[in-house]
């Protein structure tokens, strides 16, 4: 009862979409992070050994887990690292280390482009906090494995080995470049950075439409580098804007600017942000529908993961742009975080299979992971809350 009252006092007077003050947002961030620590402690107490949390099974309502080769295996340890940074709770750290160790063997996985997500989210914090040699070795090996998927003729890292494609590259792949920048900084080997920059430049050339929305999949000819097809895999159709894809692009080009200081990437990130924030399908609570062109809007399911990723990216982007845009992006991110932190999206303690957020969508067209919790929605939500606090000097 006490908890319900606290939630009402926090949200009841401000509504889900109204702009909140810095003081109120900091209070929401602290309360939400404290909640997330409690929720993830329930998660760690209920998680079977040697697996990672993935989602809720839509049929059984039970927790669905994954092995370490699933693209999301790094998000649970990564979320725990952020929650440890917030709480200094040793139980949280122990679980981060335990599950990071589970993921370690994926450093040699050359069959996926997702090593940035898997390895940098899980082992990156270990290296960045403690500078230990083992984490360095794990991450450099991961960067080398990822680099084997780069084709200089195409100018991209190959995303998938499965499917009907010859050399598919998905917009999501922008998220794996941060690991390569890290690898060049640590090793002095500029080939990693070269791959990241080339991939980002090829993606700017081929993945975006004139309005700065992006295709999901570009299939290249691996011998000539020519574009075979511009398609979707998880969006509504080839011409639509799959919500999470737009979020990955925004986040990816924001990181590109952070790492290179090249204005081309900043402009790209700003254009993507403007596309999303001005889109007539963006709901009042700023939690995107699963696709900006979903025909069932306004009855379409939402994707809280797209909102978490977008909020985190907009907060960082707001630090690189002139004042007027900075205020706009920070306000938009804040609105998203207020909505996500409200009872409409944030679970109650001990419910939602102990995930933090509800209402994400993995692959609507395949009827897979529709309107469920997803481990990466939690990760980017917690990251965004930590970023907000850091930006306001309250780390
Ligand atoms: N990278 C896969 C997804 O966003 O669903």
PDB file of C-alpha atoms and ligand atoms in Angstrom, residues 71-72 113-114 117 160 170 172-173 216 234 242 244-245 248 305 309 361-363 369 376, ligand 1:
ATOM      1  CA  UNK A  71      22.299 -12.005 -29.254  1.00  0.00           C
ATOM      2  CA  UNK A  72      20.895 -10.684 -25.974  1.00  0.00           C
ATOM      3  CA  UNK A 113      27.569  -9.607 -35.801  1.00  0.00           C
ATOM      4  CA  UNK A 114      26.094  -9.157 -32.325  1.00  0.00           C
ATOM      5  CA  UNK A 117      25.958  -6.245 -27.691  1.00  0.00           C
ATOM      6  CA  UNK A 160      23.545 -12.801 -40.517  1.00  0.00           C
ATOM      7  CA  UNK A 170      20.839  -4.762 -40.757  1.00  0.00           C
ATOM      8  CA  UNK A 172      21.004  -2.894 -35.794  1.00  0.00           C
ATOM      9  CA  UNK A 173      24.619  -3.622 -36.747  1.00  0.00           C
ATOM     10  CA  UNK A 216      15.971  -2.797 -41.915  1.00  0.00           C
ATOM     11  CA  UNK A 234      11.147  -7.359 -38.501  1.00  0.00           C
ATOM     12  CA  UNK A 242      10.443  -0.494 -37.915  1.00  0.00           C
ATOM     13  CA  UNK A 244      13.542  -0.383 -33.021  1.00  0.00           C
ATOM     14  CA  UNK A 245      15.537  -0.060 -36.225  1.00  0.00           C
ATOM     15  CA  UNK A 248      19.390   1.539 -33.301  1.00  0.00           C
ATOM     16  CA  UNK A 305      12.552  -1.268 -25.970  1.00  0.00           C
ATOM     17  CA  UNK A 309      17.097   2.885 -26.662  1.00  0.00           C
ATOM     18  CA  UNK A 361       7.865  -6.160 -29.100  1.00  0.00           C
ATOM     19  CA  UNK A 362      10.581  -8.367 -30.591  1.00  0.00           C
ATOM     20  CA  UNK A 363       9.263  -9.597 -33.937  1.00  0.00           C
ATOM     21  CA  UNK A 369       7.842 -11.716 -28.461  1.00  0.00           C
ATOM     22  CA  UNK A 376      17.348  -5.114 -23.738  1.00  0.00           C
TER      23      UNK A 376
HETATM   24  N1  LIG B   1      18.884  -6.854 -33.139  1.00  0.00           N
HETATM   25  C1  LIG B   1      17.670  -7.563 -33.178  1.00  0.00           C
HETATM   26  C2  LIG B   1      16.507  -6.771 -32.712  1.00  0.00           C
HETATM   27  O1  LIG B   1      16.608  -5.600 -32.434  1.00  0.00           O
HETATM   28  O2  LIG B   1      15.446  -7.355 -32.632  1.00  0.00           O
END
